[in-house]
Structures are given as structure tokens and as C-alpha cells.
Short mmCIF file of C-alpha atoms in Angstrom, two decimals:
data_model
loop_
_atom_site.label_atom_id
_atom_site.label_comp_id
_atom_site.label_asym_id
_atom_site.label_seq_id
_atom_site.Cartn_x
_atom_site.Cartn_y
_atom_site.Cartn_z
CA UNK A 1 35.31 2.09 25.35
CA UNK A 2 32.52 4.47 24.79
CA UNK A 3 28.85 3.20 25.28
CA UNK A 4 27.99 2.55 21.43
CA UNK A 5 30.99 1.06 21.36
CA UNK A 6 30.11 -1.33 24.25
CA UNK A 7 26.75 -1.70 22.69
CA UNK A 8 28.04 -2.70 19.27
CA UNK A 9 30.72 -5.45 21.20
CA UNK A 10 27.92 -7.12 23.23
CA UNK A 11 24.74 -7.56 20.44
CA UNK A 12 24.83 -11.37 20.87
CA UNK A 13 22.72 -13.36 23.55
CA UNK A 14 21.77 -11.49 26.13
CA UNK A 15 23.79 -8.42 25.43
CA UNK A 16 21.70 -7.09 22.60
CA UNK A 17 18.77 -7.04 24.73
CA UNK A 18 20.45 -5.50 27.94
CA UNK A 19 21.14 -2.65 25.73
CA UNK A 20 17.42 -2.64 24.34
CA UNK A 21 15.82 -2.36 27.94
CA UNK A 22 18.78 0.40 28.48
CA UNK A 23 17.95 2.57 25.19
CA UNK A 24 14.61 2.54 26.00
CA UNK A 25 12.42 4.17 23.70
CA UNK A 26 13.87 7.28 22.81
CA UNK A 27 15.81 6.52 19.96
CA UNK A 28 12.66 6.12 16.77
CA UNK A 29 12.59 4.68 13.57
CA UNK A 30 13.14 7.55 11.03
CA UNK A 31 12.98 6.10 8.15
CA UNK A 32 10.14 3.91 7.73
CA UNK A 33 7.90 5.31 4.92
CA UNK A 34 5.26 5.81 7.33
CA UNK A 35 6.77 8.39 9.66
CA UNK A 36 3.63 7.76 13.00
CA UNK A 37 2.34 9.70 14.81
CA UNK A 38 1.64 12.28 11.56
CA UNK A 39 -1.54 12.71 9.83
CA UNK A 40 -1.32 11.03 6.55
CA UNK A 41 -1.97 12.66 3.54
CA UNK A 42 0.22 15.76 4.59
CA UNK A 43 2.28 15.30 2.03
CA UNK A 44 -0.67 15.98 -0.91
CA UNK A 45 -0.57 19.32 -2.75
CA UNK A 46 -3.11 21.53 -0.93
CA UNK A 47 -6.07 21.78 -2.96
CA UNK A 48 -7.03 25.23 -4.55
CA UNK A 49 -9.43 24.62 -6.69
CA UNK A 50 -11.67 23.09 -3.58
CA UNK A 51 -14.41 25.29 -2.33
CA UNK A 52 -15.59 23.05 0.88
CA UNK A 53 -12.61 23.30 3.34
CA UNK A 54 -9.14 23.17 3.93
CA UNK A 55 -9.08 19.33 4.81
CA UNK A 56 -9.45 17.91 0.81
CA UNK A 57 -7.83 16.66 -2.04
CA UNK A 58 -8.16 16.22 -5.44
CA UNK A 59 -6.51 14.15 -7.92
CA UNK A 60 -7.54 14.85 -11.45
CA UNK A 61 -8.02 11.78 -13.98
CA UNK A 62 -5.46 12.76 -16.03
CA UNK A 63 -2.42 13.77 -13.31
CA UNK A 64 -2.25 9.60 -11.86
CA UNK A 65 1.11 8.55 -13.21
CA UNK A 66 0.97 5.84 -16.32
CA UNK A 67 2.43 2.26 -17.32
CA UNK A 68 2.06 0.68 -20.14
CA UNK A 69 3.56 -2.76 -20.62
CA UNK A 70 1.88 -3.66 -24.05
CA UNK A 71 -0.67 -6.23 -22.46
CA UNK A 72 -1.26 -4.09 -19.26
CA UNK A 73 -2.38 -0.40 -19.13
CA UNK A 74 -2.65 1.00 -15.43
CA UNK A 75 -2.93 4.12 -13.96
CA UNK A 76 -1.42 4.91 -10.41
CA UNK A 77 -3.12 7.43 -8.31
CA UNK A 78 -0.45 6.92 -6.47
CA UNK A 79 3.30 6.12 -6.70
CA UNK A 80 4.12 2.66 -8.22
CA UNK A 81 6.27 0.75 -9.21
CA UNK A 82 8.49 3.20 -11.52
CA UNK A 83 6.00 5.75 -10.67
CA UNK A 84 7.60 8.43 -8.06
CA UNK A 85 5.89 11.42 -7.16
CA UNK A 86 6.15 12.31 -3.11
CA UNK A 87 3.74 14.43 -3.10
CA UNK A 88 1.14 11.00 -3.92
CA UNK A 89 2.50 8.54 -1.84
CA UNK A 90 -0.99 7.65 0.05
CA UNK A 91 -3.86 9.01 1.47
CA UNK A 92 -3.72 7.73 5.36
CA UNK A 93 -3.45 4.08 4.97
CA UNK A 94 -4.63 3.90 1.53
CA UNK A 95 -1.45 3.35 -0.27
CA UNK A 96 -2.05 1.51 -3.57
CA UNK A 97 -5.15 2.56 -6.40
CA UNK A 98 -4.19 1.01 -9.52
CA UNK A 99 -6.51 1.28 -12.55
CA UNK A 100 -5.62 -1.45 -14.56
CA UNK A 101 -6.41 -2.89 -17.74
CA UNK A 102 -5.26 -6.50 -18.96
CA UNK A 103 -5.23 -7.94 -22.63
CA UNK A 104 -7.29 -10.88 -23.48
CA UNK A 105 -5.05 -14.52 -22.29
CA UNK A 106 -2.74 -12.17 -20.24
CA UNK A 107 -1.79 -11.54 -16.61
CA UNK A 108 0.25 -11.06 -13.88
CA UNK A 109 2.42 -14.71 -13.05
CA UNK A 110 2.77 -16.27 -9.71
CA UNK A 111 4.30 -13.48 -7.26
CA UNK A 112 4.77 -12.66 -3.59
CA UNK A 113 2.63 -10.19 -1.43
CA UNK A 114 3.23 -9.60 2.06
CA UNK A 115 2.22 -7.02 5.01
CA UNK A 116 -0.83 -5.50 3.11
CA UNK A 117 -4.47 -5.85 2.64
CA UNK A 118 -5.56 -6.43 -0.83
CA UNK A 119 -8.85 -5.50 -2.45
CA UNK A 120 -9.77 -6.39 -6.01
CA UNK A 121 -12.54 -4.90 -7.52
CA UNK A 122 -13.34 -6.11 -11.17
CA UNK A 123 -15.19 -3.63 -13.52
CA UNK A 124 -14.90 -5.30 -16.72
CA UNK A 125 -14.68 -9.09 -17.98
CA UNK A 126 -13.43 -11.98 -16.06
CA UNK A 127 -9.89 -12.60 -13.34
CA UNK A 128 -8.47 -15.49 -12.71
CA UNK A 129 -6.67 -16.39 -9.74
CA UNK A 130 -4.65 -18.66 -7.96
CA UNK A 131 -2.79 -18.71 -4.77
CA UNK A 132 -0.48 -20.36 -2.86
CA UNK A 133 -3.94 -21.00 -0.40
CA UNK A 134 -4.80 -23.23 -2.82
CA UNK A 135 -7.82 -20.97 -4.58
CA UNK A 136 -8.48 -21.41 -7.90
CA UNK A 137 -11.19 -18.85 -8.64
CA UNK A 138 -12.87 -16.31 -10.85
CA UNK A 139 -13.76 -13.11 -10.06
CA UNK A 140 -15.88 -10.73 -12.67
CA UNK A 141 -18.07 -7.42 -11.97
CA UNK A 142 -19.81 -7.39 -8.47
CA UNK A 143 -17.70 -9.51 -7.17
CA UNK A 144 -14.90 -8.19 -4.54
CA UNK A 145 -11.93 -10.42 -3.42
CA UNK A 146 -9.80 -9.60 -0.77
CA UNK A 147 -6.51 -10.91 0.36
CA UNK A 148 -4.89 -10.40 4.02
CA UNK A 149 -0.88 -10.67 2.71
CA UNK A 150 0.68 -11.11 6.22
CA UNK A 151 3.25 -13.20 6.81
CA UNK A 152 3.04 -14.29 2.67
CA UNK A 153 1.24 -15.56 0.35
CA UNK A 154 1.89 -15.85 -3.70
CA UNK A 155 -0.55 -15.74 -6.31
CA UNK A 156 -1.11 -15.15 -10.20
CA UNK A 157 -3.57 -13.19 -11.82
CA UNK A 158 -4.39 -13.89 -15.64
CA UNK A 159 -7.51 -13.04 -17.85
CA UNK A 160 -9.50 -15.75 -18.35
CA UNK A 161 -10.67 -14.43 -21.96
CA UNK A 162 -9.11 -14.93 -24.82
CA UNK A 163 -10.96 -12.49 -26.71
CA UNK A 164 -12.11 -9.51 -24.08
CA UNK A 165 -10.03 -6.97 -21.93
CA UNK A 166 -10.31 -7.25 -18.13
CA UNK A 167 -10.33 -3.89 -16.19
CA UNK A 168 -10.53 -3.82 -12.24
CA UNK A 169 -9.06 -1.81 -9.44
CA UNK A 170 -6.66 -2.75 -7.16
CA UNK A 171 -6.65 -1.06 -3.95
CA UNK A 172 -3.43 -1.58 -1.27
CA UNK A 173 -3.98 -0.99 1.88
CA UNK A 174 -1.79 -0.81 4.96
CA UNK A 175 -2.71 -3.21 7.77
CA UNK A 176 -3.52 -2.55 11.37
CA UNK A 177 -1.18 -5.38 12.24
CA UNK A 178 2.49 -6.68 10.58
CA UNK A 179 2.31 -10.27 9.73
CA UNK A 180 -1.04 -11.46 10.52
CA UNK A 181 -2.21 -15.21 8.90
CA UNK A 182 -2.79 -14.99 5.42
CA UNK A 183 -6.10 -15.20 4.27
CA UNK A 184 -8.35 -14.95 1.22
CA UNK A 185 -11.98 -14.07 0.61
CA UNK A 186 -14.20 -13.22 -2.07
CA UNK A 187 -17.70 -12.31 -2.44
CA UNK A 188 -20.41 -12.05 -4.85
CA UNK A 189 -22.67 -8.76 -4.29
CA UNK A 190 -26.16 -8.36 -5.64
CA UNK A 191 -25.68 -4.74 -7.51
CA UNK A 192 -29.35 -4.14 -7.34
CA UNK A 193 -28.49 -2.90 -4.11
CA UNK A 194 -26.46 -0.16 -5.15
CA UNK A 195 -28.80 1.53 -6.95
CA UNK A 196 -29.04 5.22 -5.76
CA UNK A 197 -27.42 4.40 -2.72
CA UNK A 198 -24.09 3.09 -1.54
CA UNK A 199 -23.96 -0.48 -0.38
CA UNK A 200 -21.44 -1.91 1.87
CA UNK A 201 -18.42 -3.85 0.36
CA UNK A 202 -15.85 -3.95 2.95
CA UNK A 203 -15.39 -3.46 6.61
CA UNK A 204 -13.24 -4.59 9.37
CA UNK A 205 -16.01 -6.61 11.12
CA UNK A 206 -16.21 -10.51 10.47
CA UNK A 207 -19.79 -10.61 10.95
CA UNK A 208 -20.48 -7.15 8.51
CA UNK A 209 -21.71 -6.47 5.19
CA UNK A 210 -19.11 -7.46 2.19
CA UNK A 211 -15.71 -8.59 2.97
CA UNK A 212 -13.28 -7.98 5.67
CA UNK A 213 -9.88 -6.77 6.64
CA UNK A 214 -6.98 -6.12 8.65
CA UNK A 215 -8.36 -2.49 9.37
CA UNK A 216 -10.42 -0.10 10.00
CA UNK A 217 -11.85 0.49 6.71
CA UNK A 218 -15.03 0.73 5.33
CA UNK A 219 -15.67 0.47 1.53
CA UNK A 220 -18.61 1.16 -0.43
CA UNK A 221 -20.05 1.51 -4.06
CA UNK A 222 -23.25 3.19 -5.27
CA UNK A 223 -25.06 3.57 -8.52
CA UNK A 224 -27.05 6.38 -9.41
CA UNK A 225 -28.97 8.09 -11.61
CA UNK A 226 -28.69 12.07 -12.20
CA UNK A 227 -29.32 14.69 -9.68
CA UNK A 228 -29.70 11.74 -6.84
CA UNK A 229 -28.03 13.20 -3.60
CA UNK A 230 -26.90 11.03 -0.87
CA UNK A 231 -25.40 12.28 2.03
CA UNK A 232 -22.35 9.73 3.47
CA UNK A 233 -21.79 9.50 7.25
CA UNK A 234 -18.11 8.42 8.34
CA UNK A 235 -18.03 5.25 10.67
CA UNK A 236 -14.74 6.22 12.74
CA UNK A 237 -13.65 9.60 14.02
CA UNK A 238 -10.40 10.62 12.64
CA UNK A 239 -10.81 8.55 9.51
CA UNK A 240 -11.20 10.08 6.21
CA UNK A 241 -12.63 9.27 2.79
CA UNK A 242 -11.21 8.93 -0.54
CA UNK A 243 -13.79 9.62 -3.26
CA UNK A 244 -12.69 7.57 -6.41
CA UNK A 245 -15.68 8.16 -9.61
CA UNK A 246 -15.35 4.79 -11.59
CA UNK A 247 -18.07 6.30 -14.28
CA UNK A 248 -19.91 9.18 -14.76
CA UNK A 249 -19.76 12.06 -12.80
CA UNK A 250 -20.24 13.89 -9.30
CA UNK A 251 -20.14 16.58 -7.23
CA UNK A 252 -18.84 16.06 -3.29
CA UNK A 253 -20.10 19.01 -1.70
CA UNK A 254 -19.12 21.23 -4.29
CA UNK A 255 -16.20 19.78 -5.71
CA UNK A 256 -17.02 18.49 -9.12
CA UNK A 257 -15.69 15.26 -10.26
CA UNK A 258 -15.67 13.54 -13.76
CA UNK A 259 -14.60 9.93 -14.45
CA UNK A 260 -11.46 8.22 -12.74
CA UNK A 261 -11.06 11.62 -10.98
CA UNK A 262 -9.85 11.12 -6.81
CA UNK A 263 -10.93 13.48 -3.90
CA UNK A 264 -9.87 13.02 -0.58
CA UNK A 265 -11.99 14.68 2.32
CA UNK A 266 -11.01 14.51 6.23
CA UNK A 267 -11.67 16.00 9.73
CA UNK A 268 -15.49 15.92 8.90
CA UNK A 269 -18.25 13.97 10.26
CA UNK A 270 -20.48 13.64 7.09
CA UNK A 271 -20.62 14.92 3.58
CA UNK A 272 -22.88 14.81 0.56
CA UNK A 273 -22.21 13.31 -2.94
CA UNK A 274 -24.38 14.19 -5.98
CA UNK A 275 -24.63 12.78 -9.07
CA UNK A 276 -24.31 15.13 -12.41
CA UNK A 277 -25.27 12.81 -14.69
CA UNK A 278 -26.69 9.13 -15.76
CA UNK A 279 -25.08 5.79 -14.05
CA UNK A 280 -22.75 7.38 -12.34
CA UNK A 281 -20.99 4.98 -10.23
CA UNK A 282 -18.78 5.93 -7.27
CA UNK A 283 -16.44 4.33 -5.15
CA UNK A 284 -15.70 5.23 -1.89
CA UNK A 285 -13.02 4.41 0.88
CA UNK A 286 -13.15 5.59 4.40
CA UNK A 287 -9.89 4.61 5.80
CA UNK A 288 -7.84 5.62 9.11
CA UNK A 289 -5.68 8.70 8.70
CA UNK A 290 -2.86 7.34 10.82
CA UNK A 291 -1.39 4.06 11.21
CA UNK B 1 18.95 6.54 -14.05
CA UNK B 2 20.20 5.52 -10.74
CA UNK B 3 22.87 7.36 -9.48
CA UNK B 4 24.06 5.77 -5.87
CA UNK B 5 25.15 2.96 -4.91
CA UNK B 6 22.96 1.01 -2.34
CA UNK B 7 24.00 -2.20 -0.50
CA UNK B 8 20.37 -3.53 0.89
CA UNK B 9 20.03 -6.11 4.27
CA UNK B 10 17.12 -7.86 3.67
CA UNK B 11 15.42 -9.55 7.06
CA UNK B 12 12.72 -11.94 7.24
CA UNK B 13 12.03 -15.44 7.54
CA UNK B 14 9.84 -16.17 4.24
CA UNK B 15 12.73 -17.27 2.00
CA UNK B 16 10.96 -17.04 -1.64
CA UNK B 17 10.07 -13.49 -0.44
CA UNK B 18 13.30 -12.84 0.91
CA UNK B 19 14.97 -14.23 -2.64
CA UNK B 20 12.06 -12.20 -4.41
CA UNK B 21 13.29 -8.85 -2.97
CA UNK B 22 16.98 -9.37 -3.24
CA UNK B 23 15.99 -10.44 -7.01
CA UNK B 24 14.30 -7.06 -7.23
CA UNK B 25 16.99 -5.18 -5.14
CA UNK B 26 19.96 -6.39 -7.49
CA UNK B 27 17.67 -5.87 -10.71
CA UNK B 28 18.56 -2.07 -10.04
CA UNK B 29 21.85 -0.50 -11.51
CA UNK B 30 24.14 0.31 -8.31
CA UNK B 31 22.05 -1.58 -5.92
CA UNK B 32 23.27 -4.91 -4.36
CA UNK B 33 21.78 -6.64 -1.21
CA UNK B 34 22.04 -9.52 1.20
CA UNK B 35 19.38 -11.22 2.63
CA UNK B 36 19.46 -12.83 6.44
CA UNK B 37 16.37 -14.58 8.17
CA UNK B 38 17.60 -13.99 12.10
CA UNK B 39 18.99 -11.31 14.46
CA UNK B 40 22.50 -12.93 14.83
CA UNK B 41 23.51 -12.80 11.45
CA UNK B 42 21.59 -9.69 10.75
CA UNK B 43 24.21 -7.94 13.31
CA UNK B 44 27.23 -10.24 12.60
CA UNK B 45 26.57 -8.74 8.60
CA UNK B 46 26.38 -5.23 10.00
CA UNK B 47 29.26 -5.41 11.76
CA UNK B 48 31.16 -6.71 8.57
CA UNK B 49 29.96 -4.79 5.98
CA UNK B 50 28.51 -0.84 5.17
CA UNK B 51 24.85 -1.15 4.67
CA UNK B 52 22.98 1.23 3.40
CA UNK B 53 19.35 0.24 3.71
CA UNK B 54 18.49 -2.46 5.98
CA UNK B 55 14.97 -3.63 4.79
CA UNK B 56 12.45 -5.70 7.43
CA UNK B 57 10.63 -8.34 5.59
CA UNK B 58 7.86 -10.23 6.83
CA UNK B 59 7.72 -13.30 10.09
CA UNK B 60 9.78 -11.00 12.10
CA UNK B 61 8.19 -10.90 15.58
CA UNK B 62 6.81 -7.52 16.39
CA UNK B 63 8.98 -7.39 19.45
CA UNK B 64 11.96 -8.40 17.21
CA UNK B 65 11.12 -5.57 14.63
CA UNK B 66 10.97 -2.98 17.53
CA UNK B 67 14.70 -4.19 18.66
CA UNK B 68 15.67 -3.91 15.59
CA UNK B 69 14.22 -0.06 15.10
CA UNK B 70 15.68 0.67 18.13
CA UNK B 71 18.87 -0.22 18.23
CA UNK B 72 20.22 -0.26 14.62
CA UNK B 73 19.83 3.31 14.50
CA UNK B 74 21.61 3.96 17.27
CA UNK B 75 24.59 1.70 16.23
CA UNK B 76 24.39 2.04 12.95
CA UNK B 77 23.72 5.54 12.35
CA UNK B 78 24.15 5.51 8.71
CA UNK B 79 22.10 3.05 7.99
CA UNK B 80 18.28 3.03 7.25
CA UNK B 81 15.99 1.10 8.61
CA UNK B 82 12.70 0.83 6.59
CA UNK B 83 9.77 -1.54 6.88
CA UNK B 84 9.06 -3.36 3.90
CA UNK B 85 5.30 -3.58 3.04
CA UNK B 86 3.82 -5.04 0.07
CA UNK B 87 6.23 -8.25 -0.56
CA UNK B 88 7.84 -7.57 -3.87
CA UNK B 89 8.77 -4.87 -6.42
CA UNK B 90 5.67 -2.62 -6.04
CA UNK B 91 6.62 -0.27 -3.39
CA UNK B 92 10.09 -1.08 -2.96
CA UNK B 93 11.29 1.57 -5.25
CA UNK B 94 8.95 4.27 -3.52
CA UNK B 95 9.96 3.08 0.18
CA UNK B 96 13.69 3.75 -0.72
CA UNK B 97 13.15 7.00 -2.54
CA UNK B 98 11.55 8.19 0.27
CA UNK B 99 14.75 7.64 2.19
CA UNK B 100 17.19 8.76 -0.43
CA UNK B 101 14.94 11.46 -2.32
CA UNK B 102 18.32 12.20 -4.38
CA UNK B 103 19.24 8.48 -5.08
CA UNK B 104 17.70 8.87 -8.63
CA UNK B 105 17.54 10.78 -11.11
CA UNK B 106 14.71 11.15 -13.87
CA UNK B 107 13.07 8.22 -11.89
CA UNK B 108 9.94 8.67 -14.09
CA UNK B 109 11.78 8.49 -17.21
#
């Protein structure tokens, strides 16, 4: 009997784990879609048309991939759902950035979520949810909600107008930890704050400005008129920042950016963000480039 | 259109989850799956049957999910171990495809 074979005879009780202490740790996991220790984001189309450095990204507007189910319109920067495209699978940990717009009465019905961090940011008109937490609330622009999916949790998402579209963003990202509690969270932020600079939304500190997560992430918004420059300084080395333009337009560096447009920017300390033109609102997410 | 066939183990201990993704699994032309919430039946089912993809759900203990990515692979050679994230039908697709890059074609059609 050859070892596997041996192996493969004596998996129950305390065979199975005699042969895990014997394997040791040289045979890997392959196949998860994370493949650690790799820099994530490798798998992005270099960037040509950048003129800052080697280590960006862009995602035009117009290339995210595109659903539309009649009452809900979203665009996937990257893949989702029936959206496949390899080369935008994630940028680091930042997996999920759907763009979504919902009809007036219509939503998303009771569903599972597990093993992600979820970040809801509404941009337009009013989201109701529900969970299997027990939360029954509303969240509308300036608000943020958040929910740690761990070991499960189920929840609906419906617009609470009959007569006005709701838009938001909803941002996946992976967690620092497999099957943590379940939690929920939601915050209202004074947007008087944002204005011509970026505010704090999200970080992975309990006792920090906006909500919180299950890692090392730090989100922010700003506001700003034209020509305002603002220079953003990374909070972790070896993170990286996803640039996401909700309205308006911008230049990172020297990377111009209109409306809905993506640019990812790593291995750098700091960068600077101006706006080109009135209102321009920007959203950005400094996340960890490995898991 | 799809164009393998796929027989999915689903692990994990949340059952609605575990019936969501073997809902979403079998909603798929030429993909069927089995679900199984412990290690005992996970290996008494690999030992039966040819999977394909077995898929880790969520409750597993993290030193049960690092058994499990050890020593299926080894055994089980053919099969494919990937961690579910996510909890239903949004990245499923995606995580397999990025096993089986030819398992579909015209998946954006």
C-alpha cells in the first residue's frame, strides 16, 4: 500500500490528523481565488495611458461590466455575478464595487452573506434594510452602513420610495479573519465635513472616525470645489488606494479622471488629488494589497 | 453557455447558506453539488464519489479549513479546493472560473 493510499484508508478519528502533522505544510492550497503570498492587483492590465509610475491602474467609466435586470441597473468594476473578466477580479482585498441603481418599491429579497465585509454607501434616495440581526433601518445619503458577514447573516434590501430611484455603492471587501461574529453598524456623517477635504468614513479601529471593519482599511470621501488640491497620506505601508470619482472630475497626480472612472495607485507613501471642476466628489479606499 | 460538467462539495455548518449555494450551484447547466456540514462525511463523500470542486463554506474552524487545504489536495488531486467568500451567488461564478478558466464559454453573453 503506497502512502496516499494509506492516507486515504485511515482519514477517520485520529488517522486523518496523524497524516496532517505528517504532511506538514508543504502541500498549499492552489486553488483558492486568492492565491497568498502575491501582490494583488497583478492580474490588472498595466496601465499605459498613466504618466505617474508603474504601480497604477485605471478603470475607465465605461469598461466596468453591466447588468440590467429591469428594476436594477449596476455596474461592476469588477467581476460579478455573470460578469467575468480575469483581468478585474480585485484590487488587493477590494473585491466587490457595484454601482447600483434600484427602481422606486424595488429591491433585493432576504439573502445570505458570509466571509466578507460589507460597506453601503447611499448616493441617492432612501434603503431599506433588514437583517436576520434584527435591524430594521434606513439608510439615505451621508449615511454609511456596514456589515461584518462572518459566520452568516441574511438580509433584504428594498427602496423605500415608491416614486424615486435609489443609487448607492456597494463595496465587498475581503476580511482579515474567516468567520468572525456577525455584526452590523451604521452611521450618520455630517457632510459639512467633507467639504474640500476628505473625511474619515471607515477604519479598522473601534474607537476611530466612521465605521469599522474586519480590516485594515481606511475609507474616505471629500467634496470639493475646482482647482482645490489635497494631498492624501496612506495609513499602512504596503497598502494601496483605489480612487473611485462618484461626481465630477479629478486629476491623481496626473492621471485625469471623469465621473464613475477607477484608479488604483500602490507602493507609494502619499499622493495628490485635484479637482477639475465644481462638486467634485471622490471616494477613496486604502486597502491592504495582500491578504 | 456552460460547457463542463461540475459536481460541487459544499462544507459548512450554516445550513440555509449551505442550501443557498447548492441552490445556486445546481441553478447552473452541468453543475450538480452536495452539501456536508462535518469532516467525516466530507471524506466518506470523497471517497464515494468524483468531485470536482469542493467549496468551504462558512463555521468551519480555521484549523479545520487548513486540514482540509492540506490534505484534500494531496488525496484528492483532482479535485479543487476553493474558499467560498461572499455567501451566495455573487462570486461563486467568478471563484470557479478562476479554477476552470475554460469551463465556460461566452460567460458574458
Amino acid at each position: 500500500m503506497n502512502r496516499k493510499e494509506f492516507l486515504k484508508k485511515g482519514l477517520f478519528g485520529t488517522g486523518m490528523f496523524a497524516a496532517t502533522a505528517t504532511l506538514g505544510n508543504i502541500l498549499n492550497n492552489d486553488n483558492d481565488e486568492i492565491k497568498k503570498p502575491e501582490v494583488l492587483g497583478f492580474n490588472h492590465i498595466p496601465n499605459t495611458d498613466s504618466k505617474i509610475m508603474e504601480n497604477t491602474i485605471l478603470h475607465k467609466a465605461h469598461t466596468r461590466g453591466h447588468a440590467n435586470h429591469g428594476w436594477l441597473k449596476s455596474y461592476h468594476t469588477f467581476s460579478f455575478a455573470n460578469y467575468h473578466n480575469p483581468e478585474r477580479m480585485h484590487f488587493g482585498v477590494l473585491r466587490v464595487l457595484n454601482d447600483d441603481t434600484v427602481d422606486p418599491g424595488m429591491g433585493f429579497g432576504t439573502h445570505p452573506h458570509d466571509n466578507m465585509e460589507i460597506i453601503s454607501i447611499p448616493l441617492e434616495g432612501d434603503l431599506e434594510h433588514k437583517d436576520s440581526m434584527g435591524n430594521t433601518t434606513v439608510i439615505k445619503s451621508g449615511d454609511v452602513q456596514v456589515m461584518s458577514a462572518g459566520t452568516g447573516i441574511f438580509h433584504s434590501e428594498y427602496n423605500k420610495n415608491k416614486d424615486q430611484r435609489v443609487k448607492f455603492l456597494q463595496i465587498w471587501l475581503y476580511p482579515n479573519k474567516r468567520n468572525v461574529q456577525p455584526r452590523y453598524d451604521q452611521i450618520t456623517l455630517n457632510v459639512a465635513e467633507r467639504k474640500n477635504k476628505f473625511q474619515q468614513i471607515l477604519s479598522p479601529n473601534t474607537d476611530d472616525e466612521g465605521v469599522w471593519i474586519h480590516q485594515d482599511a481606511w475609507f474616505h470621501i471629500g467634496k470639493f470645489d475646482n482647482e482645490v488640491t489635497s494631498q492624501y497620506q496612506l495609513k499602512k505601508k504596503g497598502n494601496g488606494v483605489y480612487v473611485f470619482v462618484i461626481s465630477g472630475s479629478a486629476s491623481v497626480e496626473n492621471q485625469l479622471l471623469e465621473t464613475r472612472d477607477g484608479f488604483g495607485i500602490w507602493d507609494t507613501d502619499a499622493f495628490t488629488i485635484t479637482a477639475n471642476a465644481e462638486n467634485t466628489e471622490i471616494l477613496l479606499m486604502e486597502v491592504p494589497m495582500t491578504l | 453557455m456552460l460547457m463542463w460538467n461540475l459536481h460541487f462539495l459544499v462544507i459548512g455548518t450554516n445550513e440555509i447558506i449551505l442550501e443557498t449555494l447548492v441552490r445556486v450551484i445546481t441553478s447552473v447547466d452541468h453543475w450538480t453539488a452536495h452539501s456536508c456540514n462535518e469532516l467525516e462525511s466530507m471524506f466518506e463523500y470523497l471517497k464515494q464519489h468524483e468531485v470536482n470542486v469542493l467549496l468551504l463554506s462558512s463555521g468551519l474552524e480555521d484549523e479545520v479549513e487548513r486540514k482540509i487545504k492540506t490534505i484534500v489536495p494531496f488525496l484528492y488531486p483532482e479535485t479543487a479546493v476553493i474558499a467560498h467568500y461572499g455567501g451566495g451567488s455573487g462570486l461563486l461564478r467568478n471563484e470557479v472560473l478562476s479554477v476552470f478558466p475554460d469551463a465556460i464559454a461566452n460567460q458574458n453573453s
